PDB file of C-alpha atoms in Angstrom:
ATOM      1  CA  MET A  10       0.000   0.000   0.000  1.00  0.00           C
ATOM      2  CA  SER A  11       1.277   3.461  -0.798  1.00  0.00           C
ATOM      3  CA  ILE A  12       0.507   7.142  -1.172  1.00  0.00           C
ATOM      4  CA  SER A  13       2.732   9.489  -3.165  1.00  0.00           C
ATOM      5  CA  LEU A  14       3.105  13.219  -3.673  1.00  0.00           C
ATOM      6  CA  THR A  15       4.259  15.143  -6.700  1.00  0.00           C
ATOM      7  CA  GLU A  16       7.163  17.514  -6.117  1.00  0.00           C
ATOM      8  CA  SER A  17       4.734  20.443  -6.319  1.00  0.00           C
ATOM      9  CA  ALA A  18       2.494  18.979  -3.579  1.00  0.00           C
ATOM     10  CA  ALA A  19       5.439  18.074  -1.356  1.00  0.00           C
ATOM     11  CA  ARG A  20       6.944  21.559  -1.696  1.00  0.00           C
ATOM     12  CA  HIS A  21       3.594  23.178  -0.815  1.00  0.00           C
ATOM     13  CA  VAL A  22       3.119  20.964   2.257  1.00  0.00           C
ATOM     14  CA  ARG A  23       6.701  21.484   3.479  1.00  0.00           C
ATOM     15  CA  ASN A  24       6.380  25.270   3.095  1.00  0.00           C
ATOM     16  CA  PHE A  25       3.077  25.338   4.936  1.00  0.00           C
ATOM     17  CA  LEU A  26       4.373  23.186   7.800  1.00  0.00           C
ATOM     18  CA  ASP A  27       7.484  25.374   8.084  1.00  0.00           C
ATOM     19  CA  ASN A  28       5.353  28.540   8.231  1.00  0.00           C
ATOM     20  CA  ARG A  29       2.925  26.909  10.661  1.00  0.00           C
ATOM     21  CA  GLY A  30       5.789  26.008  12.965  1.00  0.00           C
ATOM     22  CA  GLN A  31       4.280  22.711  14.115  1.00  0.00           C
ATOM     23  CA  GLY A  32       2.861  19.438  12.856  1.00  0.00           C
ATOM     24  CA  VAL A  33       4.142  16.006  11.942  1.00  0.00           C
ATOM     25  CA  GLY A  34       2.809  15.966   8.400  1.00  0.00           C
ATOM     26  CA  LEU A  35      -0.239  15.881   6.179  1.00  0.00           C
ATOM     27  CA  ARG A  36      -3.363  13.904   7.121  1.00  0.00           C
ATOM     28  CA  LEU A  37      -5.421  12.423   4.279  1.00  0.00           C
ATOM     29  CA  GLY A  38      -8.755  10.694   4.706  1.00  0.00           C
ATOM     30  CA  VAL A  39     -12.230  10.177   3.311  1.00  0.00           C
ATOM     31  CA  ARG A  40     -15.669  10.812   4.757  1.00  0.00           C
ATOM     32  CA  THR A  41     -19.164   9.895   3.683  1.00  0.00           C
ATOM     33  CA  THR A  42     -20.865  12.868   2.040  1.00  0.00           C
ATOM     34  CA  GLY A  43     -21.967  14.424  -1.224  1.00  0.00           C
ATOM     35  CA  CYS A  44     -23.988  13.119  -4.113  1.00  0.00           C
ATOM     36  CA  SER A  45     -21.523  10.349  -5.023  1.00  0.00           C
ATOM     37  CA  GLY A  46     -20.890   9.033  -1.529  1.00  0.00           C
ATOM     38  CA  MET A  47     -17.362   9.961  -0.420  1.00  0.00           C
ATOM     39  CA  ALA A  48     -15.237  13.100  -0.187  1.00  0.00           C
ATOM     40  CA  TYR A  49     -11.578  13.685   0.524  1.00  0.00           C
ATOM     41  CA  VAL A  50     -10.400  15.122   3.838  1.00  0.00           C
ATOM     42  CA  LEU A  51      -7.123  17.006   3.865  1.00  0.00           C
ATOM     43  CA  GLU A  52      -5.615  18.637   6.950  1.00  0.00           C
ATOM     44  CA  PHE A  53      -2.329  19.007   8.749  1.00  0.00           C
ATOM     45  CA  ALA A  54      -1.550  16.379  11.373  1.00  0.00           C
ATOM     46  CA  ASP A  55      -0.201  17.337  14.780  1.00  0.00           C
ATOM     47  CA  GLU A  56       0.025  13.744  15.988  1.00  0.00           C
ATOM     48  CA  VAL A  57      -0.136  10.157  14.777  1.00  0.00           C
ATOM     49  CA  GLY A  58      -2.812   7.964  16.364  1.00  0.00           C
ATOM     50  CA  GLU A  59      -2.646   4.236  16.961  1.00  0.00           C
ATOM     51  CA  ASP A  60      -5.127   3.622  14.106  1.00  0.00           C
ATOM     52  CA  ASP A  61      -3.022   5.638  11.665  1.00  0.00           C
ATOM     53  CA  VAL A  62      -0.600   4.485   8.997  1.00  0.00           C
ATOM     54  CA  THR A  63       2.247   6.768   7.900  1.00  0.00           C
ATOM     55  CA  PHE A  64       4.090   7.083   4.594  1.00  0.00           C
ATOM     56  CA  GLU A  65       7.163   9.153   3.785  1.00  0.00           C
ATOM     57  CA  ASP A  66       7.554  10.739   0.368  1.00  0.00           C
ATOM     58  CA  LYS A  67       9.801  13.643  -0.643  1.00  0.00           C
ATOM     59  CA  ASP A  68      10.505  14.557   3.003  1.00  0.00           C
ATOM     60  CA  VAL A  69       6.788  14.733   3.850  1.00  0.00           C
ATOM     61  CA  THR A  70       5.019  12.439   6.304  1.00  0.00           C
ATOM     62  CA  VAL A  71       1.541  11.439   5.129  1.00  0.00           C
ATOM     63  CA  VAL A  72      -0.812  10.206   7.868  1.00  0.00           C
ATOM     64  CA  ILE A  73      -3.890   8.136   6.981  1.00  0.00           C
ATOM     65  CA  ASP A  74      -6.347   6.278   9.183  1.00  0.00           C
ATOM     66  CA  LYS A  75      -6.596   2.578   8.327  1.00  0.00           C
ATOM     67  CA  LYS A  76     -10.223   2.795   7.134  1.00  0.00           C
ATOM     68  CA  SER A  77      -9.446   5.593   4.659  1.00  0.00           C
ATOM     69  CA  LEU A  78      -6.373   3.793   3.356  1.00  0.00           C
ATOM     70  CA  LEU A  79      -8.625   1.204   1.693  1.00  0.00           C
ATOM     71  CA  TYR A  80     -10.027   3.988  -0.527  1.00  0.00           C
ATOM     72  CA  LEU A  81      -6.783   5.928  -1.002  1.00  0.00           C
ATOM     73  CA  ASP A  82      -4.242   3.186  -1.700  1.00  0.00           C
ATOM     74  CA  GLY A  83      -2.178   4.114  -4.760  1.00  0.00           C
ATOM     75  CA  THR A  84      -3.280   7.767  -4.752  1.00  0.00           C
ATOM     76  CA  GLU A  85      -0.934  10.486  -5.942  1.00  0.00           C
ATOM     77  CA  LEU A  86      -1.505  13.927  -4.417  1.00  0.00           C
ATOM     78  CA  ASP A  87      -0.696  16.875  -6.665  1.00  0.00           C
ATOM     79  CA  PHE A  88      -0.830  20.646  -6.139  1.00  0.00           C
ATOM     80  CA  THR A  89      -1.847  22.608  -9.215  1.00  0.00           C
ATOM     81  CA  ARG A  90      -2.377  26.203 -10.261  1.00  0.00           C
ATOM     82  CA  GLU A  91      -4.780  27.019 -13.072  1.00  0.00           C
ATOM     83  CA  GLY A  92      -5.220  30.726 -13.629  1.00  0.00           C
ATOM     84  CA  LEU A  93      -6.285  32.260 -10.321  1.00  0.00           C
ATOM     85  CA  ASN A  94      -7.221  28.882  -8.819  1.00  0.00           C
ATOM     86  CA  GLU A  95      -4.874  26.623  -6.932  1.00  0.00           C
ATOM     87  CA  GLY A  96      -5.325  23.528  -4.843  1.00  0.00           C
ATOM     88  CA  PHE A  97      -4.639  19.896  -4.220  1.00  0.00           C
ATOM     89  CA  ARG A  98      -5.726  17.295  -6.762  1.00  0.00           C
ATOM     90  CA  PHE A  99      -6.150  13.614  -5.925  1.00  0.00           C
ATOM     91  CA  ASN A 100      -5.123  11.181  -8.665  1.00  0.00           C
ATOM     92  CA  ASN A 101      -6.867   8.155  -7.173  1.00  0.00           C
ATOM     93  CA  PRO A 102      -6.828   4.933  -9.234  1.00  0.00           C
ATOM     94  CA  ASN A 103      -9.672   3.500  -7.115  1.00  0.00           C
ATOM     95  CA  VAL A 104     -12.299   6.045  -8.203  1.00  0.00           C
ATOM     96  CA  LYS A 105     -15.056   4.548 -10.323  1.00  0.00           C
ATOM     97  CA  ASP A 106     -17.216   7.682 -10.699  1.00  0.00           C
ATOM     98  CA  GLU A 107     -17.316  11.324  -9.602  1.00  0.00           C
ATOM     99  CA  CYS A 108     -20.197  13.724  -9.174  1.00  0.00           C
ATOM    100  CA  GLY A 109     -20.613  16.557 -11.655  1.00  0.00           C
ATOM    101  CA  CYS A 110     -19.308  19.193  -9.260  1.00  0.00           C
ATOM    102  CA  GLY A 111     -16.184  17.173  -8.477  1.00  0.00           C
ATOM    103  CA  GLU A 112     -16.715  17.259  -4.716  1.00  0.00           C
ATOM    104  CA  SER A 113     -17.410  13.562  -4.151  1.00  0.00           C
ATOM    105  CA  PHE A 114     -16.629  10.164  -5.632  1.00  0.00           C
ATOM    106  CA  THR A 115     -17.422   6.450  -5.494  1.00  0.00           C
ATOM    107  CA  VAL A 116     -15.060   3.462  -5.466  1.00  0.00           C
TER     108      VAL A 116
END
């Protein structure tokens, strides 16, 4: 099982953690919501729980709870800028369908 980050995503996370001055890494997860069933959760992790799994990629620690890992295994996290918009993009090979607004997905 693995999670990876593009160089752009890793650089953005490292910069944010440095400016924040605390945190062990980036927490990824999923939650039930939206019109397609699941949505991504992305936040900065201040600790690693006993139900968490960690991955290291490009000097970034990625923290994922074991339940979410089933849906995120093999995902590449990217950070993109398109015009005035910027944000993280999940390249998840497990996704079978997404809603029209792009906020939720099914596996």
